[in-house]
Amino acid sequence: MKSSVRRRRNPWPRRIISTTVLLLIVVALVAGLVTLISRAIGPESRRAGQVQTAVQSGQTAHAQSGDTYAQSGQGSQSGATVGGVPVCDPQSFQATIALGASPVLIGQGTSFDVTFTNKSNRQCFTTFDQAGLLVDTGGYTVYDTTSCESQSGQVPLLFGPHQSWTGHIAWDGRIYDASCQAVDTDSDGKADIADAGGYTARLSFAGRVLTKTPLTFEVRYE
């Protein structure tokens, strides 16, 4: 009578297959969870990213005469937010202005060094086009950036509590009317050159004049 030898089955292939299947299930569950979380926070992250241009002293943005700006008052609505960050309230801001170069020669214009400071205890969002420059002489305004529509001034600015932003706003030394149109009395296709004499410069923010004492300067011949 032949003796039969019972073969022992090797359990390892089955264990390996079971472990692999389990790992695949875990990976699929984790991937699905990550996808759901990404979909949930994605839109908010994108909105927050739109306002993450930090305000640092020394950053600059330039505005040339003839460029256009947002109508005064835009972006200053009470309670408005951008990506969850409140829009800056002009009543919570102060500003300083200084002449960028001296002397100011007739027909050459100048730039002004400007600083805007958030005096409030909370961060807020705005854009560079909310910063306005007004140049006057003899009670007549020769340049007012706030009367122009925006083209290139949409530089985002995120102010922290009590944080300042420093930049430059330029004036080309020519005359523009209340609608930001070039005053061209000699029909040469260019704005008239501002005469030599005394001038003042003031700053506004979202339609509110912040400069208590205007900067005085002189435009003169070489």
Coordinates of C-alpha atoms in Angstrom, one line a residue, residues 39-219:
R39 CA -11.7 70.9 -3.9
A40 CA -13.0 72.3 -0.7
I41 CA -10.1 74.7 0.0
G42 CA -9.0 75.4 -3.6
P43 CA -11.3 78.4 -4.4
E44 CA -10.5 80.0 -1.0
S45 CA -6.8 79.5 -1.5
R46 CA -6.9 81.1 -4.9
R47 CA -8.9 84.1 -3.6
A48 CA -6.4 84.5 -0.7
G49 CA -3.5 84.2 -3.1
Q50 CA -4.9 87.2 -5.1
V51 CA -4.3 89.5 -2.1
Q52 CA -0.9 88.2 -1.0
T53 CA 1.1 91.0 -2.4
A54 CA 2.9 92.1 0.8
V55 CA 3.4 95.8 1.6
Q56 CA 7.0 96.5 2.3
S57 CA 8.7 99.8 2.7
G58 CA 10.7 100.4 -0.4
Q59 CA 8.4 98.8 -2.9
T60 CA 7.5 101.1 -5.7
A61 CA 4.8 101.7 -8.3
H62 CA 4.9 104.4 -10.8
A63 CA 2.1 106.6 -12.2
Q64 CA 2.8 108.9 -15.1
S65 CA 0.7 111.9 -16.1
G66 CA -1.8 110.8 -18.7
D67 CA -2.2 107.3 -17.1
T68 CA -5.7 106.7 -15.9
Y69 CA -7.0 105.7 -12.5
A70 CA -10.1 104.4 -10.8
Q71 CA -12.8 106.9 -10.0
S72 CA -12.4 108.2 -6.5
G73 CA -14.3 106.2 -3.9
Q74 CA -14.2 102.9 -5.7
G75 CA -13.0 100.0 -3.5
S76 CA -13.8 101.9 -0.2
Q77 CA -17.3 100.5 0.4
S78 CA -17.8 99.8 4.1
G79 CA -17.8 96.0 4.9
A80 CA -16.4 95.0 1.5
T81 CA -13.9 92.2 1.4
V82 CA -11.4 90.6 -1.1
G83 CA -10.6 87.0 -0.5
G84 CA -11.9 87.4 3.1
V85 CA -9.7 90.4 3.7
P86 CA -11.5 93.7 4.4
V87 CA -11.1 96.6 1.9
C88 CA -9.1 99.4 3.4
D89 CA -11.0 102.3 5.0
P90 CA -9.5 105.7 4.0
Q91 CA -10.4 107.1 7.4
S92 CA -7.9 104.6 8.9
F93 CA -5.1 105.9 6.7
Q94 CA -2.5 108.7 6.9
A95 CA -0.1 109.8 4.2
T96 CA 3.1 111.7 3.7
I97 CA 4.6 113.2 0.5
A98 CA 8.0 114.5 -0.4
L99 CA 9.6 115.9 -3.6
G100 CA 11.6 113.2 -5.3
A101 CA 14.1 115.5 -7.0
S102 CA 14.9 119.2 -6.9
P103 CA 14.9 121.6 -8.6
V104 CA 11.8 121.0 -10.7
L105 CA 12.5 122.4 -14.2
I106 CA 9.7 123.6 -16.5
G107 CA 8.5 121.0 -18.9
Q108 CA 10.3 118.1 -17.2
G109 CA 8.0 117.3 -14.3
T110 CA 9.0 115.3 -11.2
S111 CA 8.2 112.4 -9.1
F112 CA 6.9 112.4 -5.5
D113 CA 7.9 110.0 -2.8
V114 CA 4.8 108.9 -1.0
T115 CA 4.0 106.8 2.0
F116 CA 0.6 105.5 3.0
T117 CA 0.2 104.0 6.5
N118 CA -2.6 101.8 7.8
K119 CA -3.4 103.2 11.3
S120 CA -5.9 100.5 12.2
N121 CA -5.3 97.3 14.2
R122 CA -6.4 95.0 11.3
Q123 CA -5.0 94.1 7.9
C124 CA -6.8 95.3 4.8
F125 CA -6.6 95.1 1.0
T126 CA -6.5 97.9 -1.6
T127 CA -4.9 98.7 -5.0
F128 CA -2.4 101.3 -6.0
D129 CA -5.0 103.2 -8.1
Q130 CA -6.7 104.3 -4.8
A131 CA -3.7 106.5 -4.1
G132 CA -4.3 109.9 -5.6
L133 CA -2.0 112.9 -6.4
L134 CA -3.3 116.4 -6.8
V135 CA -1.1 119.2 -8.1
D136 CA -2.3 122.8 -7.8
T137 CA -1.2 126.3 -8.5
G138 CA -3.0 129.5 -7.7
G139 CA -6.1 127.6 -6.7
Y140 CA -6.2 125.8 -10.0
T141 CA -5.7 122.0 -10.2
V142 CA -3.3 121.1 -13.1
Y143 CA -3.2 117.4 -12.4
D144 CA -5.5 115.1 -10.4
T145 CA -5.0 111.3 -10.8
T146 CA -8.3 110.5 -9.2
S147 CA -10.3 112.0 -12.1
C148 CA -9.0 109.4 -14.5
E149 CA -10.1 105.8 -15.2
S150 CA -7.7 103.0 -14.3
Q151 CA -5.4 101.4 -16.9
S152 CA -2.2 100.4 -15.1
G153 CA -2.7 101.2 -11.5
Q154 CA -4.2 97.9 -10.3
V155 CA -1.2 96.9 -8.2
P156 CA -2.5 94.9 -5.2
L157 CA -1.5 96.1 -1.8
L158 CA -2.1 94.1 1.4
F159 CA -1.5 96.3 4.5
G160 CA -0.9 94.7 7.9
P161 CA -1.9 96.5 11.1
H162 CA 0.0 99.8 11.4
Q163 CA 2.0 98.9 8.3
S164 CA 3.3 101.4 5.7
W165 CA 3.8 101.3 1.9
T166 CA 6.3 103.6 0.2
G167 CA 6.3 104.3 -3.6
H168 CA 6.4 107.0 -6.2
I169 CA 3.8 108.9 -8.2
A170 CA 5.0 111.0 -11.1
W171 CA 3.8 114.2 -12.8
D172 CA 5.1 115.1 -16.2
G173 CA 4.9 118.8 -15.7
R174 CA 2.0 119.3 -18.0
I175 CA -1.6 120.5 -17.5
Y176 CA -4.7 118.2 -17.4
D177 CA -8.3 119.2 -16.9
A178 CA -10.9 117.8 -14.4
S179 CA -11.6 114.9 -16.8
C180 CA -7.9 114.0 -17.0
Q181 CA -7.8 115.3 -20.6
A182 CA -4.8 117.1 -21.9
V183 CA -5.2 120.9 -22.0
D184 CA -3.9 121.7 -25.5
T185 CA -4.4 125.4 -26.2
D186 CA -1.8 125.5 -29.0
S187 CA -3.2 122.4 -30.8
D188 CA 0.2 120.7 -31.0
G189 CA -1.3 117.4 -29.8
K190 CA 0.4 117.6 -26.4
A191 CA -0.7 118.9 -23.1
D192 CA 0.4 122.4 -22.3
I193 CA 3.5 122.8 -20.2
A194 CA 2.8 124.1 -16.7
D195 CA 4.2 127.6 -16.2
A196 CA 7.1 128.4 -13.9
G197 CA 6.0 129.4 -10.4
G198 CA 4.8 128.0 -7.0
Y199 CA 2.8 124.7 -6.8
T200 CA 1.4 122.5 -4.1
A201 CA 0.9 118.7 -4.0
R202 CA -1.5 116.7 -1.9
L203 CA -2.3 113.0 -1.5
S204 CA -5.7 111.3 -1.4
F205 CA -6.8 107.8 -0.7
A206 CA -10.0 106.3 -2.1
G207 CA -11.3 109.9 -2.6
R208 CA -10.4 111.2 0.8
V209 CA -7.6 113.9 1.0
L210 CA -5.1 112.8 3.6
T211 CA -2.5 115.5 3.3
K212 CA -3.2 118.1 6.0
T213 CA -0.4 120.4 5.0
P214 CA 0.2 120.4 1.2
L215 CA 3.8 120.0 -0.1
T216 CA 5.0 123.3 -1.6
F217 CA 7.5 123.3 -4.5
E218 CA 8.6 125.6 -7.3
V219 CA 8.7 124.9 -11.0

